[in-house]
Short mmCIF file of C-alpha atoms and ligand atoms in Angstrom, two decimals:
data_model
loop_
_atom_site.label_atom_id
_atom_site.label_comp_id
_atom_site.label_asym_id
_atom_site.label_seq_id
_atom_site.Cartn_x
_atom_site.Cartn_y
_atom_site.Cartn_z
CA UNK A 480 6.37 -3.77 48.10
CA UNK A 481 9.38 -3.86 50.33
CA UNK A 482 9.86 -2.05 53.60
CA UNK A 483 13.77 -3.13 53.71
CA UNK A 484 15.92 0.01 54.61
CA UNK A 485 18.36 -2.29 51.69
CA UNK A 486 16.00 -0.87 49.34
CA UNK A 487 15.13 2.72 50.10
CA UNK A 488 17.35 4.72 47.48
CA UNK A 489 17.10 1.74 44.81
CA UNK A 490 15.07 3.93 42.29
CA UNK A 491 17.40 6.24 42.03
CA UNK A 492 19.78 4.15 40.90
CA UNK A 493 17.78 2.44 38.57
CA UNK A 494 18.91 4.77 35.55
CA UNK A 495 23.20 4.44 35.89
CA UNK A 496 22.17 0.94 36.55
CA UNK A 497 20.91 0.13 33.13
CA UNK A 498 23.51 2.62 31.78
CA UNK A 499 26.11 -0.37 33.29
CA UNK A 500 23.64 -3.39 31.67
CA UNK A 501 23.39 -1.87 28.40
CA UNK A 502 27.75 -1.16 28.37
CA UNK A 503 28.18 -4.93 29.55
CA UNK A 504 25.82 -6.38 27.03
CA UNK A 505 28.20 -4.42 24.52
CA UNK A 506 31.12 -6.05 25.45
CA UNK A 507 30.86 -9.19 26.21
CA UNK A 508 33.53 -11.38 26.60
CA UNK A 509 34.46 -15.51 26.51
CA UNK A 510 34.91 -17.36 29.35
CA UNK A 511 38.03 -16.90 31.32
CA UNK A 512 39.01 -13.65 28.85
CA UNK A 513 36.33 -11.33 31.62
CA UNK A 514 39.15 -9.04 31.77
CA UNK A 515 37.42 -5.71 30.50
CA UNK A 516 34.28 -6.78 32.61
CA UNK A 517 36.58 -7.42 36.14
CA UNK A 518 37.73 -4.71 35.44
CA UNK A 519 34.24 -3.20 35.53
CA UNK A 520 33.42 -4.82 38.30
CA UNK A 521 36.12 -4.36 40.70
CA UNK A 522 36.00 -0.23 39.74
CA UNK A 523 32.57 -0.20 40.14
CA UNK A 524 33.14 -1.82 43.81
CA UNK A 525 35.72 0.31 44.90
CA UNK A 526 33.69 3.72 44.00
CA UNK A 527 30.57 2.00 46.21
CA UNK A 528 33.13 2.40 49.16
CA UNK A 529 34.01 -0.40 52.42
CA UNK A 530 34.54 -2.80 49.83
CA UNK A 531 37.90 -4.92 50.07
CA UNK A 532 38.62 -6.17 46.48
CA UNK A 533 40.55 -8.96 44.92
CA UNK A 534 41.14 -9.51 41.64
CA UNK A 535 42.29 -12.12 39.72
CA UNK A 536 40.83 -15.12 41.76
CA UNK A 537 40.66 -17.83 39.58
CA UNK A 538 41.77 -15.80 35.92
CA UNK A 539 39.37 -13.15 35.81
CA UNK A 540 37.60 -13.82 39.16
CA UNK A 541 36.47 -10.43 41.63
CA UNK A 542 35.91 -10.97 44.93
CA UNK A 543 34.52 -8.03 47.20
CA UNK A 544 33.89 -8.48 50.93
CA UNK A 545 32.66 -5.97 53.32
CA UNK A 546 31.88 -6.44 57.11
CA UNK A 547 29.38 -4.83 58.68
CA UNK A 548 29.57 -5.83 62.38
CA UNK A 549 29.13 -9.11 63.76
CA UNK A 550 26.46 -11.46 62.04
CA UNK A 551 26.08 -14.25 59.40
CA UNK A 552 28.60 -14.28 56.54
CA UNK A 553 26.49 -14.29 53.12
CA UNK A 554 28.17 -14.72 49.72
CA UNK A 555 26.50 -13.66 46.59
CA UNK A 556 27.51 -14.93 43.10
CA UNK A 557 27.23 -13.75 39.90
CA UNK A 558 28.85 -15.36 36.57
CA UNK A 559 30.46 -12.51 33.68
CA UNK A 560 31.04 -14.48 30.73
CA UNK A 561 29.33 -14.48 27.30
CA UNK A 562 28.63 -17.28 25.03
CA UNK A 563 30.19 -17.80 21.11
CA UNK A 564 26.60 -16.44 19.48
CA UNK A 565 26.36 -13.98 17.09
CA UNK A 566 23.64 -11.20 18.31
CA UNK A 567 20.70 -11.22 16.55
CA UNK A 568 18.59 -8.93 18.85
CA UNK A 569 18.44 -5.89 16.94
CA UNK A 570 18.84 -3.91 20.39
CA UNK A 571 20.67 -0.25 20.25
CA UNK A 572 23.29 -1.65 22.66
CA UNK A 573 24.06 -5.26 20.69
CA UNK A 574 27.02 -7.04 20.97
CA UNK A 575 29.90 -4.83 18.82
CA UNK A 576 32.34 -8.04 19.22
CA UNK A 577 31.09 -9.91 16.24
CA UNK A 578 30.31 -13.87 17.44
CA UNK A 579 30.24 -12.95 21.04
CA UNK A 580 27.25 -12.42 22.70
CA UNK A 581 25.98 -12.05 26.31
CA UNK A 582 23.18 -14.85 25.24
CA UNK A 583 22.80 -16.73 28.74
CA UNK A 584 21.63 -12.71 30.39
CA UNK A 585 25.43 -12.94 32.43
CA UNK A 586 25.73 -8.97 32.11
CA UNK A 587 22.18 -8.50 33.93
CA UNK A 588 23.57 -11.17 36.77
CA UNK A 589 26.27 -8.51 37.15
CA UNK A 590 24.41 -5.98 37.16
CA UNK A 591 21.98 -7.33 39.59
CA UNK A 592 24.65 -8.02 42.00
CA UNK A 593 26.61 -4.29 41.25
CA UNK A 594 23.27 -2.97 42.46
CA UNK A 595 22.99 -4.94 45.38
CA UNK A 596 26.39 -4.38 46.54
CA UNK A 597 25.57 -0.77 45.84
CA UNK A 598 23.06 -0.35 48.25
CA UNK A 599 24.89 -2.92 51.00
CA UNK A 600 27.57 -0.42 50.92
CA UNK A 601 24.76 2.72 51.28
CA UNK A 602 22.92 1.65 53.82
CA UNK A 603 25.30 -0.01 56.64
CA UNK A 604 22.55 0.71 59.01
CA UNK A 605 20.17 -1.46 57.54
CA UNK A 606 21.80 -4.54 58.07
CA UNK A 607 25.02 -6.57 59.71
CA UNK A 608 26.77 -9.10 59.32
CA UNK A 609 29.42 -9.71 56.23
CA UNK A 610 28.95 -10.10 52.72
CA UNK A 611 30.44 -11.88 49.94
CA UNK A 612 30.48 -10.69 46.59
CA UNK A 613 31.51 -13.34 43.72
CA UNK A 614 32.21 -12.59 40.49
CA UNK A 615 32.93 -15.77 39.05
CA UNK A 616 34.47 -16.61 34.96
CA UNK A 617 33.32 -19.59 32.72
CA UNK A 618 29.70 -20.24 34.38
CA UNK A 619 29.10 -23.24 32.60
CA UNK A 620 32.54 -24.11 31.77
CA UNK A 621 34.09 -24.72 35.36
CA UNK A 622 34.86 -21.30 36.82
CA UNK A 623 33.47 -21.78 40.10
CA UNK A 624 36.12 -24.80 40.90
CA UNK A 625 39.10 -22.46 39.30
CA UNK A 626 37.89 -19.86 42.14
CA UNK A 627 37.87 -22.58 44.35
CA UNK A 628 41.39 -23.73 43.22
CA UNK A 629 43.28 -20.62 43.98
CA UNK A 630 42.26 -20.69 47.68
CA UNK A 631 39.07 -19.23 48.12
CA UNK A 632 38.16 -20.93 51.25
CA UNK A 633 41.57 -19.27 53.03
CA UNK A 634 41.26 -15.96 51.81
CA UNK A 635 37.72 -14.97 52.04
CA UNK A 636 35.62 -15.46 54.86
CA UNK A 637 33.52 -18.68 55.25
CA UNK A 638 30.14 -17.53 54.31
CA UNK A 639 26.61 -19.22 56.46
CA UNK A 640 24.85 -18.84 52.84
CA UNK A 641 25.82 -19.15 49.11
CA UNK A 642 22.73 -17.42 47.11
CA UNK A 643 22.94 -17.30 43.33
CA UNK A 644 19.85 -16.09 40.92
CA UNK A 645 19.67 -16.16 36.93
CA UNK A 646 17.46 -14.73 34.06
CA UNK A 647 15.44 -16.60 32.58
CA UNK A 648 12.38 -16.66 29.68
CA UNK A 649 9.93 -16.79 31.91
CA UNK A 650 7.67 -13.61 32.10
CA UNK A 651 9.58 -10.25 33.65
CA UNK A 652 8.70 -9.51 37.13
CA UNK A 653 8.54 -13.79 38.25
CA UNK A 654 10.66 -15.06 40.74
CA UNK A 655 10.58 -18.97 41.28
CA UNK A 656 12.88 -22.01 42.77
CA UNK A 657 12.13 -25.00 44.41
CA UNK A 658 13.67 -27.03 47.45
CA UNK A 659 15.74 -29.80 46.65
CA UNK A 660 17.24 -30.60 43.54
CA UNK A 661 17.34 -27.49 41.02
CA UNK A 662 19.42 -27.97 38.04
CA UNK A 663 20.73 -31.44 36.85
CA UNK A 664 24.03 -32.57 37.30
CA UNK A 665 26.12 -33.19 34.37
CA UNK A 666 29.76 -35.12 34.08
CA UNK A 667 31.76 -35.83 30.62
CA UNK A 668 34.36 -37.44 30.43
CA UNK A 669 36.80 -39.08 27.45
CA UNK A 670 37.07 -42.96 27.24
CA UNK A 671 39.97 -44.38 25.11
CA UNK A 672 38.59 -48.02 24.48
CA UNK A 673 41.82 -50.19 22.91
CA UNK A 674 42.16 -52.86 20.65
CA UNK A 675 44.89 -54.43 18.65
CA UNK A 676 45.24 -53.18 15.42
CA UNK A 677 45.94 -55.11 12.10
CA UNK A 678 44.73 -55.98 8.37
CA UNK A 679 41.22 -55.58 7.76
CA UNK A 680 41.11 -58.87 5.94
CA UNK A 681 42.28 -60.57 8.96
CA UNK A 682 40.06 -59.94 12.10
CA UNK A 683 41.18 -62.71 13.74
CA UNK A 684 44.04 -61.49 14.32
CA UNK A 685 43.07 -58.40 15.86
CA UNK A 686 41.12 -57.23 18.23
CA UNK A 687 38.58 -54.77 16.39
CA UNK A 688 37.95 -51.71 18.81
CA UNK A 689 35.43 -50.49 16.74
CA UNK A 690 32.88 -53.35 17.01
CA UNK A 691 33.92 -52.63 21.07
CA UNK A 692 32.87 -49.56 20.92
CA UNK A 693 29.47 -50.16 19.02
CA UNK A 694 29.08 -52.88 21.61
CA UNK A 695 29.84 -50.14 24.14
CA UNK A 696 27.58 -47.37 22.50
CA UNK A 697 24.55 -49.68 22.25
CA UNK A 698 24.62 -51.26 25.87
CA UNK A 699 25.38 -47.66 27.56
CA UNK A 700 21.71 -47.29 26.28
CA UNK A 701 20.00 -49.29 28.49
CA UNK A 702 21.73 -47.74 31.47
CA UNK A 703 18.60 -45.18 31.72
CA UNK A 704 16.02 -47.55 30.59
CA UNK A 705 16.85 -50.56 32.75
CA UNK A 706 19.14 -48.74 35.41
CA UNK A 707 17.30 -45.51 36.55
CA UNK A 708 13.75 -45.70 37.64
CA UNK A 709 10.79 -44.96 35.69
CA UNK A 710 10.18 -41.17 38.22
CA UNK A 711 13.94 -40.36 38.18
CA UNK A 712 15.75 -38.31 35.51
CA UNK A 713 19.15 -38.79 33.50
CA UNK A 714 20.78 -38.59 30.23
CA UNK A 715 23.05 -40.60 28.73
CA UNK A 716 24.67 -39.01 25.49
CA UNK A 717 27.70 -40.51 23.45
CA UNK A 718 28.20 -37.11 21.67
CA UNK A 719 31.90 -37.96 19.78
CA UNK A 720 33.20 -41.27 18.43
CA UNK A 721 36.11 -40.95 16.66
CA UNK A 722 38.68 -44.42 15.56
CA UNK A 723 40.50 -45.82 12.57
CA UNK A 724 41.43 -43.50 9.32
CA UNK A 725 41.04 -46.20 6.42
CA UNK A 726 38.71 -48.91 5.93
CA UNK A 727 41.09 -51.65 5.41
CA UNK A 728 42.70 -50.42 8.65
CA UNK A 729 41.44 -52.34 11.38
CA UNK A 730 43.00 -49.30 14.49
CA UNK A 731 43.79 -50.00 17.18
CA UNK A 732 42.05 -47.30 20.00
CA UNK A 733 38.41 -45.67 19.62
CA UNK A 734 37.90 -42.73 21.85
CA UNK A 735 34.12 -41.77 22.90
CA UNK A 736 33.22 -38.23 24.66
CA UNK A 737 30.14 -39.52 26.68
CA UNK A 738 27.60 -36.06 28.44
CA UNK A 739 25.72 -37.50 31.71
CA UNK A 740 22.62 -35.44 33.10
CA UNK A 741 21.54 -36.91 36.31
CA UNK A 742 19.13 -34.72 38.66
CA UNK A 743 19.94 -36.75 42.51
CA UNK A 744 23.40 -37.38 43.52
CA UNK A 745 22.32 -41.15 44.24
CA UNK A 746 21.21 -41.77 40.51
CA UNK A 747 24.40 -39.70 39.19
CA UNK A 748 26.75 -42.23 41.45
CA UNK A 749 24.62 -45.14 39.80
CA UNK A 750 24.94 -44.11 36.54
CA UNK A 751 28.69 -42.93 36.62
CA UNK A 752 29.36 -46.76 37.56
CA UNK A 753 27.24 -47.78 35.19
CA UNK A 754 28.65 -46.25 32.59
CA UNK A 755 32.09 -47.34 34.27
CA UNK A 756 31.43 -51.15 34.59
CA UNK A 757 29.82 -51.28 30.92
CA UNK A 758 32.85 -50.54 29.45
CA UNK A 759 35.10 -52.20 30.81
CA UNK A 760 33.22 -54.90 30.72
CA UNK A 761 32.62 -54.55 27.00
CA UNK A 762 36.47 -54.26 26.95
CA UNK A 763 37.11 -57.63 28.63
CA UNK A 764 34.35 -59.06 26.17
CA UNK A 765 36.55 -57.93 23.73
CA UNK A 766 39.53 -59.39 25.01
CA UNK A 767 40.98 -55.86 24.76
CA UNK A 768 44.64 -55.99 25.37
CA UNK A 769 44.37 -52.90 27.88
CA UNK A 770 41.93 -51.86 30.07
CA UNK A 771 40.36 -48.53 28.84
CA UNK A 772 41.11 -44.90 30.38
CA UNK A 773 38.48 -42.69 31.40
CA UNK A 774 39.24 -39.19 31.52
CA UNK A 775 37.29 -36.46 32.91
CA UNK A 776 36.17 -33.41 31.02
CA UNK A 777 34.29 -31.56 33.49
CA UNK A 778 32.00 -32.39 36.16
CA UNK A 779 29.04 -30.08 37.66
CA UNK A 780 27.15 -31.37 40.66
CA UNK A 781 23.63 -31.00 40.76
CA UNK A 782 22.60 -27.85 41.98
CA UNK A 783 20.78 -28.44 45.53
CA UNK A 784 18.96 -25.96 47.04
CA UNK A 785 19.29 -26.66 51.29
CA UNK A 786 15.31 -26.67 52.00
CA UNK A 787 15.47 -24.64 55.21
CA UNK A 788 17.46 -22.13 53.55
CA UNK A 789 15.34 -22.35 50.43
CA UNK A 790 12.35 -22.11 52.83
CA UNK A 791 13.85 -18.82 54.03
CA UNK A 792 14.46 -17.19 50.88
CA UNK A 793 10.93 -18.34 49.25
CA UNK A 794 9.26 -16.85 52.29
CA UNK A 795 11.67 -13.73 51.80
CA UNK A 796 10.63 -13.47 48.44
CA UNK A 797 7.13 -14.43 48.54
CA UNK A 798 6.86 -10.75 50.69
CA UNK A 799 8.58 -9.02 48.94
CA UNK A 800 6.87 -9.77 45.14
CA UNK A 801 3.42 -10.84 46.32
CA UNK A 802 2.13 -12.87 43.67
CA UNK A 803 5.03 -12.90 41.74
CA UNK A 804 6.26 -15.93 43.11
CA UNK A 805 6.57 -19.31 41.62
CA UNK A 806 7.82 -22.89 42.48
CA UNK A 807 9.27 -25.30 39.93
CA UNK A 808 7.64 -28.80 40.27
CA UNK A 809 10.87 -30.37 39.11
CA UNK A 810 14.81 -29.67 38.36
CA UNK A 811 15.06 -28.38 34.97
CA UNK A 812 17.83 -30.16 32.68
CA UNK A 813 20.46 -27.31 32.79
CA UNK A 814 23.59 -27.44 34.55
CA UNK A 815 25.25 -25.02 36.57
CA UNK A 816 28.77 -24.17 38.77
CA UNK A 817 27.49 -22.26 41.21
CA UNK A 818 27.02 -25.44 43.68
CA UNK A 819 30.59 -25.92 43.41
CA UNK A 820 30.69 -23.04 46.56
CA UNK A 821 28.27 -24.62 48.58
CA UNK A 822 30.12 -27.88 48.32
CA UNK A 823 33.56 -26.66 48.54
CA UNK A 824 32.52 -24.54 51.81
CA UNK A 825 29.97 -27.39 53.44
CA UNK A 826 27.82 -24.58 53.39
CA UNK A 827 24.14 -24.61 52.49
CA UNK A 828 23.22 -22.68 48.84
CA UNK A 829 19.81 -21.43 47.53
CA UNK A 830 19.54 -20.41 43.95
CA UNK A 831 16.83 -19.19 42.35
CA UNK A 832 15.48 -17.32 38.64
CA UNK A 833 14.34 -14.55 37.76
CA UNK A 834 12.03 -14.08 34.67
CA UNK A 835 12.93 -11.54 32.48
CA UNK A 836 11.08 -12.13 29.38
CA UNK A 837 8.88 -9.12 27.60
CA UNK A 838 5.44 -9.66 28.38
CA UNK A 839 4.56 -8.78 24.66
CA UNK A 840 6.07 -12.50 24.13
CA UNK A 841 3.65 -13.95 26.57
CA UNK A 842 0.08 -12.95 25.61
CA UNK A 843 -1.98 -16.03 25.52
CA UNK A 844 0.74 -17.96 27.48
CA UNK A 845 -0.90 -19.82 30.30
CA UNK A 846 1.32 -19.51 33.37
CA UNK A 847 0.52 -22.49 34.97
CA UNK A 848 1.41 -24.76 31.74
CA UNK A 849 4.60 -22.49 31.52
CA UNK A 850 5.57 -23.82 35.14
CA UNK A 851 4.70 -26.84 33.76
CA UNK A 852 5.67 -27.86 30.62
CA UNK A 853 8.62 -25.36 30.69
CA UNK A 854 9.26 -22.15 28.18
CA UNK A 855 7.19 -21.99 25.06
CA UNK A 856 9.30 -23.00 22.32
CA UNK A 857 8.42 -19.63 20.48
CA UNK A 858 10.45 -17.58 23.25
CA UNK A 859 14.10 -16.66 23.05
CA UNK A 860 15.46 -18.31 26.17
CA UNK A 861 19.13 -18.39 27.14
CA UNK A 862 21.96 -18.87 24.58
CA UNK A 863 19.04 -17.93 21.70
CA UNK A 864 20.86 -15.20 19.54
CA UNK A 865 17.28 -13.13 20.11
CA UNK A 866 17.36 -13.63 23.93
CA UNK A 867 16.83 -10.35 24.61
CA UNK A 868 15.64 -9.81 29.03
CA UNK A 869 13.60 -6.52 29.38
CA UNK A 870 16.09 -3.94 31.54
CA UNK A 871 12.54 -2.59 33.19
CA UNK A 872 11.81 -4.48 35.10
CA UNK A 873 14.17 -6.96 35.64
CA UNK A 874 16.72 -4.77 36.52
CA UNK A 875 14.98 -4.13 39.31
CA UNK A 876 13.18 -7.35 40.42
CA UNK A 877 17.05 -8.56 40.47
CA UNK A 878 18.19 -6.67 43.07
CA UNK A 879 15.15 -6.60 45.21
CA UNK A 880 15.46 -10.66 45.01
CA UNK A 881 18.91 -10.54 46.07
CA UNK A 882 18.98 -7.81 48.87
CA UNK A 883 15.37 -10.00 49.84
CA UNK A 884 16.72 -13.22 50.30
CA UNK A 885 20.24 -12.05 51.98
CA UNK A 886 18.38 -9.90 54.59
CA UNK A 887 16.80 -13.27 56.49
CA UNK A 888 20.64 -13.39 57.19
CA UNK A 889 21.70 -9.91 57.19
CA UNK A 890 18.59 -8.70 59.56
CA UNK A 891 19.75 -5.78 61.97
ZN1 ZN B 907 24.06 -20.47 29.77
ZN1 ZN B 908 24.09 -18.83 32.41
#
């Protein structure tokens, strides 16, 4: 148990803290429509008191800074939107918006980081320095680069630290990360691949951009297997392929959507060219008549936790949940924005998750095979329309991890 002076007071709170989960989870909202919930937010940060709060950064962003004497700058992140799922949790406080749910656990990230800020702005004697409070739209959607966009890095101080945490399945009351690579990247992106249209009976005098794109569909399959070694992880997905309209029509463009997962920036720079240099090589096997366009859809880095920062907040929270504590032996296949900051800033980032699965779900679970192999298939994770975190404890655990891992910085 903590002896932080952050902390003293937390229990207390606990209660109008779950009061604020349980209104979020009612109202969620889409990304980049947060309004109601900024709203929220930046009320709830100008009632804590010292906070100076802008909204609107980004859409819907809310950022809250308060200094605290001289000492490192630390910026803490949470995400607000909800996902397009319709709530099947059964809870008293579901979802009323029907089809919108707070499935990915966004509305107990902002409530983790309301408390936090709560107690930063109680106790100014238990720590210096300045903090950073993000509240960031569209978490897997791009909102951290629309923050980004609309000048962050002039108007809000230049933080030493980006920390981010999110809920997960994993059993209530666990805390885990690991040093390195967290979360994989992922890029997609739109290629137009172009032909030259003309009868179907006549081929030869065409040049068919649907055999070029089966051509390209088929090779861009041995980019993992013959491109990315055997201990290294990526993804390759052609997810859309759409050309032509009748069958006697030979068209004259196909357009692919292609999703990339790569978990190292090295094997996410081979495969992009990869990917690149297949296709338009493809094209000139074709004799395509234009070279093809590649568009971007979004791009996420891969989320990188800095290892002597990471080292700093796993120490941090190894005292502070004795036991609790667990480290992921590799980057799990989700994507994320929050290393967008990080990036941006040249700033090192830790990130970390926080379990906040019933334990009722996890009777017979073995914990090491869960760090293992990953969440048992039979638990709601994130974006399940029965993901449903326990508010006791992980309420709590939330803000303890937060206030635990920005006090290395934030020490008196
Ligand atoms: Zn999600
Ligand atoms: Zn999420």
């Amino acid at each position: 148990m903590t002896t932080s002076p952050l902390l003293s007071g937390l229990s207390e709170e606990l209660p109008e803290l779950r009061a604020l989960y349980e209104d979020l989870h009612t109202h969620p909202e889409l990304s980049f429509q947060e309004e109601r919930t900024a709203a929220v937010v930046a009320g709830r940060l100008r009632e804590q008191g010292g906070w100076e709060v802008t909204e609107g950064v980004g859409g819907t962003g809310v950022v809250g800074v308060l200094a605290n004497g001289d000492g490192p700058v630390v910026l803490l992140r949470a995400d607000m939107d909800a996902l397009p799922v319709r709530e099947e949790t059964g809870l008293a406080y579901a979802s009323e918006t029907d089809g919108v749910m707070h499935a990915c656990g966004h509305d107990m990230h902002v409530a983790w980081l309301l408390g936090a800020t709560g107690r930063l702005a109680a106790v100014r004697d238990g720590w210096r320095g300045t903090v950073v409070a993000v509240f960031q739209p569209g978490e897997e959607v791009g909102g951290a680069p629309k923050m980004l966009a609309d000048g962050f890095a002039e108007r809000f101080p230049r933080p030493d630290v980006c920390l981010g945490q999110h809920v997960a399945a994993a059993p209530a009351g666990l805390v885990g990360t690991r040093a390195g690579a967290l979360m994989a990247g992922a890029d997609s992106m739109r290629v137009t691949l172009f032909g030259r249209g003309g009868h179907g009976s006549t081929p030869e005098a065409t040049v068919d951009p649907v055999v070029l794109a089966a051509a390209v569909v088929m090779r861009l399959q041995t980019v993992v297997s013959r491109e990315v070694a055997a201990g290294q992880q990526a993804v390759v997905t052609v997810g859309s392929i759409h050309g032509g309209t009748k069958e006697n029509i030979i068209p004259d463009t196909v357009e692919l959507k292609i999703n990339i997962r790569t978990a190292t920036e090295a094997v996410r720079e081979r495969v992009l060219a990869a990917v690149e240099r297949i296709v338009r090589a493809e094209s000139a096997a074709s004799a395509a008549p234009k070279e093809p366009e590649f568009e971007p859809i979004d791009s996420f880095p891969v989320t990188h936790n800095d290892p002597a920062a990471t080292a700093s907040v796993q120490a941090a929270l190894a005292a502070e949940f004795p036991g609790l504590t667990f480290e992921l032996t590799s980057p799990v296949p989700n994507s994320e924005d929050f290393g967008a900051f990080g990036t941006a800033l040249g700033v090192p980032s830790v990130y970390w998750f926080v379990g906040g699965a019933d334990h009722k779900l996890y009777e017979g679970v073995d914990l090491e095979a869960l760090v293992r192999d990953g969440i048992p298939p039979q638990i709601p994770s994130n974006h399940s329309p029965h993901f449903a975190p326990a508010p006791d404890p992980t309420l709590e655990t939330g803000v303890r991890a937060l206030l635990a891992a920005a006090g290395h910085w934030l020490a008196p």
